[in-house]
């Protein structure tokens, strides 16, 4: 399946509550009622980026050029983000916080002493219209208002100073096209958590960063709690709190990664629904809230309400809802949320069911890592098929697991992973894996193979002088793993093959019961491997 073809795909499966007749308003694909709900075709595509990440240009680790190279390897657009200012920085009279003041003010000084000019020049160097877009951005901290990122349209955008009131930065930014986006919103108010009193609906803050390495701020419950020493997650900074206040904003994610690896897998990515990979098209899609959030996998969510796209506002009491989700692994469930409650849930299978027939379309994830030693393992080799066709290879490359400056890591070197080549039979890879820092934080590198092949066809891994192979039939039964040297050495995992029926969901329904003057709806999708994606809301106004 061509990942760029966002609509009009075939082979969708309908999973979940409606299949047993317990979901009000649902109808099966292809039925007479479904034809009334099917949205119009669209030529929009999903492009993926990271608009908030860090390297050693201020405080952080990894060379800026390596950061841009890493971004090019698995993203369509990026803003490598220097830390720029903290007008209300605390701790002047508290010796306990002196180190906080020192490393922040030192970083801000380096940015103003030539660092910003170097950053602007390299951003311009990497920006290639239609191929890979680079944006200028920078971060400002605020105890009172929460941390924000300023993202600029112009490739010669200046560094605009602000006072402790971030609205002053909005005023100074007039004349320049800029988005000002809050992030790690769920921290305690007054301690760099988001203050929703600062939110102003409009072109300057069309979306907010709900997920990053800091955790998930959808609500004060659920996956990815805040674990950084900046404190726990609380309700008043969350997305659902802001939506319940009546605010309109898009939902996105970015990594907030501090080791020079934009798009680091699992740390957060923004998806943008746009007609082309041009600066104007991407910027306009950002402005109109046609954005979504993903943790790592590029999960495609086509969410429509009366032909409106995510981020739009419609009028009408009858809401025709269409959802089409394509994951990268087995879907656990897909939720349609209305006003903070689940309107509908479509469940995926507990265990994927191997399809009938000899030739099968599947996705197979290959993981490399689990090294025990401190040194990086350099993986060089290829994955190949002896039969069938390789339709595509999706990178799942991670950077080092840093969220803050690391003591003693002043010379940290980013190990950039690469897909060297791809054809319809094989892909050559060059990757580096580190040891998992603990039993709950992954540091493996991976790719996802999109294959169409007979069940007796083999997927072959040849790396670092070793060769392992399994038939697709074996992988449809379950995953297979191999140590490279022996027990407690690095390993390769052939993950369970995922047939199309387990990673695709299509659903139609109609909601004829307005609850408020303006109701909001959004979609979230969870895979069984813990990867998530969320659409931006669509708002429906009562007539």
Coordinates of C-alpha atoms in Angstrom, one line a residue:
X1 CA 0.0 0.0 0.0
X2 CA 1.4 3.4 -1.0
X3 CA 1.6 5.4 2.2
X4 CA 1.3 8.6 0.3
X5 CA -2.1 7.6 -1.1
X6 CA -4.2 8.9 1.8
X7 CA -7.6 7.9 0.5
X8 CA -9.5 5.5 -1.8
X9 CA -7.5 2.4 -0.7
X10 CA -9.0 -1.0 -0.9
X11 CA -8.9 -4.0 1.4
X12 CA -10.0 -2.2 4.6
X13 CA -11.4 -4.3 7.4
X14 CA -14.1 -3.3 9.8
X15 CA -13.3 -4.2 13.4
X16 CA -15.0 -3.6 16.7
X17 CA -18.1 -3.1 18.6
X18 CA -20.3 -2.3 15.6
X19 CA -19.6 -5.8 14.2
X20 CA -21.7 -7.2 17.0
X21 CA -24.5 -4.6 16.6
X22 CA -23.7 -2.8 19.9
X23 CA -22.5 0.5 18.4
X24 CA -25.3 2.9 17.8
X25 CA -25.4 4.4 14.3
X26 CA -22.8 2.2 12.8
X27 CA -23.1 0.7 9.3
X28 CA -20.9 -1.8 7.4
X29 CA -18.7 -0.6 4.5
X30 CA -20.4 -0.9 1.2
X31 CA -24.0 -0.7 2.6
X32 CA -26.6 1.7 1.2
X33 CA -26.3 3.9 4.3
X34 CA -22.5 3.8 4.1
X35 CA -22.6 5.4 0.6
X36 CA -24.3 8.4 2.1
X37 CA -21.5 8.8 4.6
X38 CA -18.5 8.2 2.4
X39 CA -16.5 11.5 2.1
X40 CA -15.3 13.0 -1.1
X41 CA -12.0 11.9 -2.5
X42 CA -9.0 14.1 -1.7
X43 CA -5.5 14.5 -3.1
X44 CA -4.1 15.5 0.3
X45 CA -1.1 13.6 1.6
X46 CA 0.4 13.1 5.1
X47 CA 3.9 14.6 5.6
X48 CA 5.8 14.0 8.8
X49 CA 8.1 16.2 10.8
X50 CA 9.6 17.3 14.1
X51 CA 9.2 21.0 15.1
X52 CA 10.9 20.9 18.5
X53 CA 14.2 19.1 19.2
X54 CA 17.6 20.1 20.4
X55 CA 21.3 19.6 19.8
X56 CA 24.5 21.3 21.1
X57 CA 23.8 24.6 19.4
X58 CA 22.7 25.7 22.9
X59 CA 22.3 23.1 25.6
X60 CA 21.9 19.6 24.4
X61 CA 24.2 17.1 22.7
X62 CA 25.1 16.1 19.2
X63 CA 26.4 18.2 16.3
X64 CA 23.8 20.3 14.4
X65 CA 24.8 19.0 11.0
X66 CA 24.3 15.4 12.3
X67 CA 20.8 16.5 13.5
X68 CA 19.8 17.7 10.1
X69 CA 21.2 14.5 8.5
X70 CA 19.2 12.4 11.0
X71 CA 16.1 14.3 10.2
X72 CA 16.5 13.8 6.5
X73 CA 16.7 10.1 7.0
X74 CA 13.1 9.7 8.3
X75 CA 11.2 13.0 8.1
X76 CA 9.8 15.4 5.5
X77 CA 10.4 18.6 7.4
X78 CA 12.1 19.8 10.6
X79 CA 13.0 22.7 12.8
X80 CA 16.1 22.1 14.8
X81 CA 15.4 24.2 17.9
X82 CA 17.9 26.2 19.9
X83 CA 17.0 27.3 23.5
X84 CA 16.8 31.1 23.4
X85 CA 15.5 32.8 26.6
X86 CA 14.0 32.5 30.0
X87 CA 12.7 35.9 31.1
X88 CA 11.4 34.9 34.5
X89 CA 14.2 32.4 35.4
X90 CA 14.0 31.6 39.1
X91 CA 16.7 30.8 41.6
X92 CA 18.8 34.0 42.0
X93 CA 18.5 33.7 45.8
X94 CA 18.5 29.9 46.0
X95 CA 21.9 28.2 45.9
X96 CA 20.1 24.9 45.2
X97 CA 19.1 26.2 41.7
X98 CA 22.4 28.0 40.8
X99 CA 23.3 25.2 38.3
X100 CA 20.0 25.7 36.5
X101 CA 20.7 29.4 36.0
X102 CA 24.3 28.7 34.9
X103 CA 23.7 26.2 32.1
X104 CA 20.7 28.1 30.8
X105 CA 22.2 31.5 30.7
X106 CA 25.4 30.1 29.3
X107 CA 23.5 28.5 26.4
X108 CA 21.5 31.7 25.7
X109 CA 24.8 33.6 25.5
X110 CA 26.4 31.2 23.1
X111 CA 23.3 31.5 20.8
X112 CA 23.7 35.3 20.7
X113 CA 27.5 35.2 20.1
X114 CA 27.3 33.7 16.7
X115 CA 25.3 30.6 17.3
X116 CA 22.1 31.9 15.9
X117 CA 23.7 33.1 12.6
X118 CA 25.3 29.6 12.2
X119 CA 21.9 28.0 12.8
X120 CA 20.1 30.2 10.3
X121 CA 22.8 29.5 7.7
X122 CA 22.6 25.7 8.1
X123 CA 18.7 25.8 8.1
X124 CA 18.9 27.5 4.7
X125 CA 21.4 25.0 3.5
X126 CA 19.2 22.0 4.2
X127 CA 15.9 23.5 3.0
X128 CA 15.1 22.0 -0.4
X129 CA 11.6 22.9 -1.7
X130 CA 9.6 19.8 -2.6
X131 CA 12.2 17.5 -1.1
X132 CA 12.9 18.4 2.5
X133 CA 11.8 21.5 4.3
X134 CA 13.7 23.2 7.2
X135 CA 12.2 25.9 9.4
X136 CA 13.8 28.3 11.8
X137 CA 12.5 28.1 15.4
X138 CA 13.6 28.7 19.0
X139 CA 12.3 28.0 22.4
X140 CA 11.5 30.3 25.3
X141 CA 10.9 29.1 28.9
X142 CA 8.4 30.7 31.3
X143 CA 7.5 29.7 34.8
X144 CA 4.2 31.7 34.7
X145 CA 3.0 31.0 31.1
X146 CA 4.7 27.7 30.3
X147 CA 7.4 26.9 27.7
X148 CA 6.8 27.8 24.0
X149 CA 8.4 27.3 20.6
X150 CA 8.4 30.1 18.0
X151 CA 8.3 28.6 14.5
X152 CA 9.0 31.0 11.7
X153 CA 8.0 30.9 8.0
X154 CA 10.9 33.2 6.9
X155 CA 14.3 31.7 6.4
X156 CA 15.9 34.9 7.6
X157 CA 13.7 35.3 10.7
X158 CA 15.3 37.3 13.5
X159 CA 15.6 36.2 17.1
X160 CA 12.9 38.2 18.9
X161 CA 13.4 38.9 22.5
X162 CA 10.5 38.9 25.0
X163 CA 9.8 39.9 28.5
X164 CA 8.3 37.7 31.2
X165 CA 4.9 38.2 29.5
X166 CA 5.0 36.0 26.4
X167 CA 2.3 38.2 24.8
X168 CA 5.1 40.8 24.3
X169 CA 6.8 38.3 21.9
X170 CA 3.6 37.9 20.0
X171 CA 3.4 41.7 19.6
X172 CA 7.0 42.0 18.5
X173 CA 6.5 39.1 16.0
X174 CA 3.9 41.1 14.1
X175 CA 5.1 41.5 10.5
X176 CA 6.6 38.0 10.5
X177 CA 4.7 34.8 10.0
X178 CA 5.3 32.9 13.2
X179 CA 3.5 30.2 15.2
X180 CA 4.0 30.2 19.0
X181 CA 3.3 26.7 20.4
X182 CA 3.2 25.6 24.0
X183 CA 4.8 22.2 24.9
X184 CA 5.1 19.8 27.9
X185 CA 1.9 21.4 28.9
X186 CA 0.9 19.0 31.8
X187 CA 3.5 20.2 34.3
X188 CA 2.3 22.2 37.3
X189 CA 1.1 25.7 36.7
X190 CA 3.6 28.3 37.7
X191 CA 6.4 25.8 37.1
X192 CA 6.6 25.7 33.3
X193 CA 3.3 23.9 32.9
X194 CA 0.9 25.6 30.4
X195 CA -1.4 28.4 31.6
X196 CA -4.6 28.2 29.5
X197 CA -5.4 31.8 30.4
X198 CA -2.6 32.7 27.9
X199 CA -4.2 30.9 25.0
X200 CA -5.5 33.1 22.2
X201 CA -7.4 31.4 19.4
X202 CA -6.1 32.4 16.0
X203 CA -3.3 32.2 13.5
X204 CA -0.5 32.5 15.9
X205 CA -1.2 29.5 18.1
X206 CA -3.2 27.1 15.9
X207 CA -1.9 24.0 17.5
X208 CA -0.3 22.7 20.7
X209 CA 2.3 20.0 21.4
X210 CA 0.5 17.3 23.3
X211 CA 3.2 14.6 23.3
X212 CA 7.0 14.5 23.5
X213 CA 9.7 12.7 25.5
X214 CA 8.3 14.5 28.5
X215 CA 5.1 12.5 28.3
X216 CA 1.5 12.7 27.2
X217 CA -0.8 15.6 28.1
X218 CA -4.0 14.3 26.6
X219 CA -5.4 14.0 30.1
X220 CA -4.1 13.3 33.6
X221 CA -4.6 9.5 33.0
X222 CA -3.3 6.9 30.6
X223 CA -0.1 6.1 29.0
X224 CA 3.2 8.1 29.1
X225 CA 3.0 9.9 32.5
X226 CA 5.4 12.7 33.1
X227 CA 8.6 11.3 34.7
X228 CA 11.2 14.1 34.3
X229 CA 12.4 15.9 37.5
X230 CA 10.3 18.9 36.5
X231 CA 7.4 17.1 38.2
X232 CA 4.3 15.0 37.6
X233 CA 1.4 15.5 35.1
X234 CA -1.7 17.3 36.3
X235 CA -5.1 18.0 34.9
X236 CA -5.1 21.8 34.4
X237 CA -2.4 21.7 31.8
X238 CA -3.9 19.0 29.6
X239 CA -5.5 19.0 26.2
X240 CA -8.9 17.8 27.4
X241 CA -8.9 20.5 30.0
X242 CA -8.2 23.1 27.3
X243 CA -10.9 21.6 25.0
X244 CA -13.4 21.7 27.8
X245 CA -12.8 25.4 28.2
X246 CA -14.1 25.8 24.7
X247 CA -10.7 26.5 23.0
X248 CA -10.0 25.5 19.4
X249 CA -6.5 24.2 18.6
X250 CA -4.8 21.4 16.7
X251 CA -3.0 18.5 18.3
X252 CA 0.6 17.7 17.4
X253 CA 3.7 16.1 18.8
X254 CA 7.4 16.5 18.5
X255 CA 10.4 14.9 20.3
X256 CA 11.9 17.6 22.5
X257 CA 14.9 15.4 22.1
X258 CA 18.2 16.6 23.5
X259 CA 20.8 14.4 21.7
X260 CA 20.6 15.8 18.2
X261 CA 18.2 13.3 16.7
X262 CA 15.0 14.9 15.3
X263 CA 12.2 12.5 14.8
X264 CA 13.7 10.0 17.2
X265 CA 11.3 7.0 17.1
X266 CA 8.8 6.9 19.9
X267 CA 9.5 10.4 21.1
X268 CA 6.9 12.3 19.1
X269 CA 6.2 13.4 15.5
X270 CA 3.8 15.8 13.8
X271 CA 1.8 14.8 10.8
X272 CA 0.6 17.5 8.4
X273 CA -2.2 17.0 5.9
X274 CA -1.2 19.0 2.8
X275 CA -1.4 18.8 -1.0
X276 CA 2.4 19.0 -1.5
X277 CA 5.7 19.3 0.3
X278 CA 6.2 23.0 -0.3
X279 CA 6.7 25.7 2.3
X280 CA 3.4 27.5 1.5
X281 CA 1.4 24.2 1.5
X282 CA 2.9 23.0 4.8
X283 CA 2.5 26.4 6.5
X284 CA -1.1 26.8 5.4
X285 CA -1.9 23.3 6.7
X286 CA -0.3 24.2 10.0
X287 CA -2.3 27.4 10.1
X288 CA -5.6 25.6 9.4
X289 CA -4.9 22.9 12.1
X290 CA -4.7 20.1 9.6
X291 CA -2.3 18.3 11.9
X292 CA -2.0 15.2 13.9
X293 CA 0.2 13.7 16.6
X294 CA 2.1 10.4 16.6
X295 CA 4.5 8.8 19.1
X296 CA 6.6 7.1 16.5
X297 CA 4.9 5.0 13.9
X298 CA 3.5 7.0 10.9
X299 CA -0.1 5.9 11.6
X300 CA -2.4 7.5 9.0
X301 CA -5.7 8.8 10.3
X302 CA -8.3 10.0 7.8
X303 CA -11.0 11.5 9.9
X304 CA -13.9 13.4 8.3
X305 CA -17.1 14.9 9.7
X306 CA -19.5 16.0 7.0
X307 CA -16.5 16.2 4.6
X308 CA -14.6 18.5 7.0
X309 CA -11.0 17.5 7.8
X310 CA -9.3 17.5 11.2
X311 CA -8.9 21.0 12.5
X312 CA -12.0 22.3 10.7
X313 CA -15.3 23.8 12.1
X314 CA -18.7 22.8 10.6
X315 CA -22.3 23.6 11.3
X316 CA -25.1 21.1 11.5
X317 CA -27.0 18.8 13.9
X318 CA -26.4 15.7 11.8
X319 CA -22.8 14.7 11.8
X320 CA -21.7 12.0 9.3
X321 CA -18.5 10.5 10.7
X322 CA -15.9 8.6 8.6
X323 CA -12.7 7.2 10.0
X324 CA -10.0 5.3 8.1
X325 CA -6.8 4.2 10.0
X326 CA -3.7 2.6 8.6
X327 CA -1.2 1.5 11.2
X328 CA 2.3 0.1 11.1
X329 CA 1.4 -2.8 13.4
X330 CA -1.6 -4.6 14.9
X331 CA -4.2 -2.0 16.0
X332 CA -5.4 -2.4 19.6
X333 CA -8.3 0.0 19.3
X334 CA -9.5 3.2 17.6
X335 CA -11.6 5.6 19.5
X336 CA -13.8 8.4 18.4
X337 CA -13.9 11.0 21.2
X338 CA -16.8 13.4 21.6
X339 CA -16.7 16.1 24.3
X340 CA -14.2 14.1 26.4
X341 CA -16.0 10.8 26.2
X342 CA -15.8 7.7 23.9
X343 CA -18.5 7.9 21.3
X344 CA -17.3 4.7 19.5
X345 CA -14.5 2.2 19.9
X346 CA -13.3 -0.2 17.2
X347 CA -11.2 -3.1 18.6
X348 CA -8.5 -4.9 16.8
X349 CA -7.6 -8.6 17.2
X350 CA -5.8 -9.9 20.3
X351 CA -3.7 -12.0 17.9
X352 CA -3.5 -11.2 14.2
X353 CA -5.1 -13.9 12.1
X354 CA -3.1 -15.3 9.1
X355 CA -5.0 -14.7 5.9
X356 CA -6.1 -17.4 3.5
X357 CA -4.3 -17.8 0.2
X358 CA -0.6 -18.2 -0.7
X359 CA 0.5 -14.7 -1.4
X360 CA 0.0 -12.2 1.4
X361 CA 0.5 -8.4 1.9
X362 CA 2.1 -7.9 5.3
X363 CA 4.2 -5.5 7.4
X364 CA 7.2 -7.0 9.2
X365 CA 9.2 -5.0 11.7
X366 CA 12.9 -5.9 12.1
X367 CA 14.6 -4.7 15.4
X368 CA 18.3 -4.5 16.1
X369 CA 19.9 -4.0 19.5
X370 CA 19.8 -5.3 23.1
X371 CA 23.5 -4.9 23.4
X372 CA 24.7 -5.4 26.9
X373 CA 28.0 -3.4 26.7
X374 CA 28.3 0.4 26.8
X375 CA 29.8 0.6 23.3
X376 CA 27.6 1.1 20.3
X377 CA 27.1 -1.8 18.0
X378 CA 27.5 -0.9 14.3
X379 CA 25.1 -2.9 12.2
X380 CA 26.0 -3.2 8.5
X381 CA 24.2 -5.4 6.1
X382 CA 20.9 -6.0 4.3
X383 CA 17.4 -7.4 4.5
X384 CA 16.2 -9.3 1.4
X385 CA 13.4 -11.4 0.0
X386 CA 13.9 -14.6 -2.0
X387 CA 10.4 -14.3 -3.4
X388 CA 7.8 -11.6 -3.8
X389 CA 8.1 -7.9 -3.7
X390 CA 9.3 -5.3 -1.2
X391 CA 7.0 -2.3 -1.6
X392 CA 8.7 -0.1 0.9
X393 CA 10.9 0.4 4.0
X394 CA 9.9 2.7 6.9
X395 CA 12.7 3.7 9.2
X396 CA 12.2 3.6 13.0
X397 CA 15.5 5.2 14.1
X398 CA 16.1 6.4 17.7
X399 CA 18.5 8.9 19.1
X400 CA 20.1 8.7 22.6
X401 CA 17.6 8.8 25.4
X402 CA 18.4 12.3 26.7
X403 CA 15.8 14.8 27.9
X404 CA 18.2 17.1 29.8
X405 CA 21.9 18.0 29.6
X406 CA 24.1 15.0 30.6
X407 CA 27.0 15.5 32.9
X408 CA 30.3 14.5 31.3
X409 CA 28.8 14.2 27.8
X410 CA 30.2 17.4 26.4
X411 CA 31.7 15.6 23.4
X412 CA 28.7 13.4 22.6
X413 CA 28.6 12.2 19.0
X414 CA 25.4 11.5 17.3
X415 CA 25.3 8.1 15.5
X416 CA 23.2 8.7 12.4
X417 CA 21.3 5.7 11.1
X418 CA 20.7 5.3 7.4
X419 CA 18.8 3.3 4.8
X420 CA 21.5 3.1 2.2
X421 CA 19.5 1.7 -0.6
X422 CA 16.1 0.1 -1.4
X423 CA 14.8 -1.9 -4.4
X424 CA 11.9 -4.3 -4.8
X425 CA 13.9 -7.2 -3.4
X426 CA 16.3 -5.8 -0.7
X427 CA 17.3 -2.9 1.5
X428 CA 20.8 -2.1 2.7
X429 CA 21.1 -0.6 6.2
X430 CA 23.8 1.2 8.2
X431 CA 22.7 1.5 11.9
X432 CA 24.0 2.0 15.5
X433 CA 22.3 0.6 18.5
X434 CA 23.1 1.3 22.2
X435 CA 22.2 -0.7 25.2
X436 CA 18.7 -0.2 26.6
X437 CA 19.3 2.2 29.6
X438 CA 16.8 0.3 31.7
X439 CA 14.1 -2.4 31.2
X440 CA 11.4 0.1 30.2
X441 CA 13.3 2.4 27.8
X442 CA 14.0 1.1 24.3
X443 CA 17.2 1.9 22.4
X444 CA 16.9 -0.5 19.5
X445 CA 16.9 0.6 15.8
X446 CA 14.3 -0.8 13.5
X447 CA 12.8 -0.7 10.0
X448 CA 9.3 -1.9 8.9
X449 CA 9.2 -3.9 5.7
X450 CA 6.1 -3.7 3.5
X451 CA 6.1 -7.0 1.7
X452 CA 3.9 -8.9 -0.7
X453 CA 5.1 -12.5 -1.0
X454 CA 4.1 -16.1 -0.8
X455 CA 4.1 -17.8 2.6
X456 CA 7.0 -20.0 1.7
X457 CA 9.0 -17.0 0.7
X458 CA 11.9 -16.1 3.0
X459 CA 12.9 -12.8 4.7
X460 CA 16.7 -12.9 5.1
X461 CA 18.9 -10.8 7.4
X462 CA 22.6 -10.6 6.7
X463 CA 24.5 -8.4 9.2
X464 CA 28.0 -8.3 10.6
X465 CA 28.9 -11.6 9.1
X466 CA 25.9 -13.5 10.3
X467 CA 22.8 -14.7 8.3
X468 CA 19.3 -15.6 9.6
X469 CA 16.2 -16.3 7.6
X470 CA 12.5 -17.1 8.2
X471 CA 9.6 -17.8 5.9
X472 CA 6.7 -15.4 5.9
X473 CA 4.6 -18.4 7.1
X474 CA 6.7 -18.8 10.2
X475 CA 6.5 -15.1 11.0
X476 CA 2.7 -15.1 10.6
X477 CA 2.7 -17.6 13.4
X478 CA 4.9 -15.5 15.7
X479 CA 8.2 -13.6 16.1
X480 CA 11.6 -15.1 16.0
X481 CA 14.9 -13.8 17.6
X482 CA 18.6 -14.5 17.2
X483 CA 21.6 -13.5 19.3
X484 CA 24.6 -12.4 17.1
X485 CA 27.3 -13.9 19.3
X486 CA 25.5 -15.9 22.0
X487 CA 23.6 -15.2 25.2
X488 CA 23.8 -11.6 26.5
X489 CA 25.0 -10.3 23.1
X490 CA 23.3 -8.0 20.6
X491 CA 20.3 -9.5 18.9
X492 CA 18.0 -9.3 15.9
X493 CA 14.2 -9.7 16.2
X494 CA 12.0 -10.7 13.3
X495 CA 8.7 -9.4 14.6
X496 CA 5.4 -11.2 14.0
X497 CA 4.2 -10.5 10.4
X498 CA 1.2 -8.2 10.4
X499 CA -1.4 -8.9 7.7
X500 CA -3.4 -6.0 6.3
X501 CA -6.5 -7.0 8.2
X502 CA -4.9 -6.2 11.6
X503 CA -3.4 -2.8 10.8
X504 CA -6.4 -1.3 8.9
X505 CA -9.7 0.0 10.3
X506 CA -12.5 1.7 8.5
X507 CA -15.7 3.0 10.2
X508 CA -18.8 4.9 9.3
X509 CA -21.4 6.3 11.6
X510 CA -23.8 9.2 12.1
X511 CA -24.3 11.2 15.2
X512 CA -27.6 13.1 15.3
X513 CA -27.5 14.2 19.0
X514 CA -25.7 17.6 19.6
X515 CA -24.8 18.0 23.3
X516 CA -23.6 21.5 23.3
X517 CA -23.7 24.6 21.1
X518 CA -20.3 23.4 19.9
X519 CA -19.3 19.8 20.2
X520 CA -15.7 18.6 19.5
X521 CA -14.7 15.2 18.1
X522 CA -11.3 13.7 17.6
X523 CA -9.8 10.2 16.9
X524 CA -7.1 8.4 18.6
X525 CA -5.5 5.1 17.6
X526 CA -3.5 2.7 19.7
X527 CA -1.4 -0.2 18.4
X528 CA -0.7 -3.3 20.5
X529 CA 3.0 -2.4 20.5
X530 CA 2.2 0.8 22.4
X531 CA 2.5 3.3 19.5
X532 CA -0.2 5.9 19.3
X533 CA -1.6 8.6 17.0
X534 CA -4.2 11.3 17.5
X535 CA -6.1 13.5 15.0
X536 CA -6.8 17.2 15.7
X537 CA -10.4 17.8 16.6
X538 CA -13.3 18.7 14.3
X539 CA -15.8 21.1 15.9
X540 CA -19.5 20.9 15.1
X541 CA -21.7 23.9 15.9
X542 CA -25.4 23.3 16.6
X543 CA -27.9 24.9 14.2

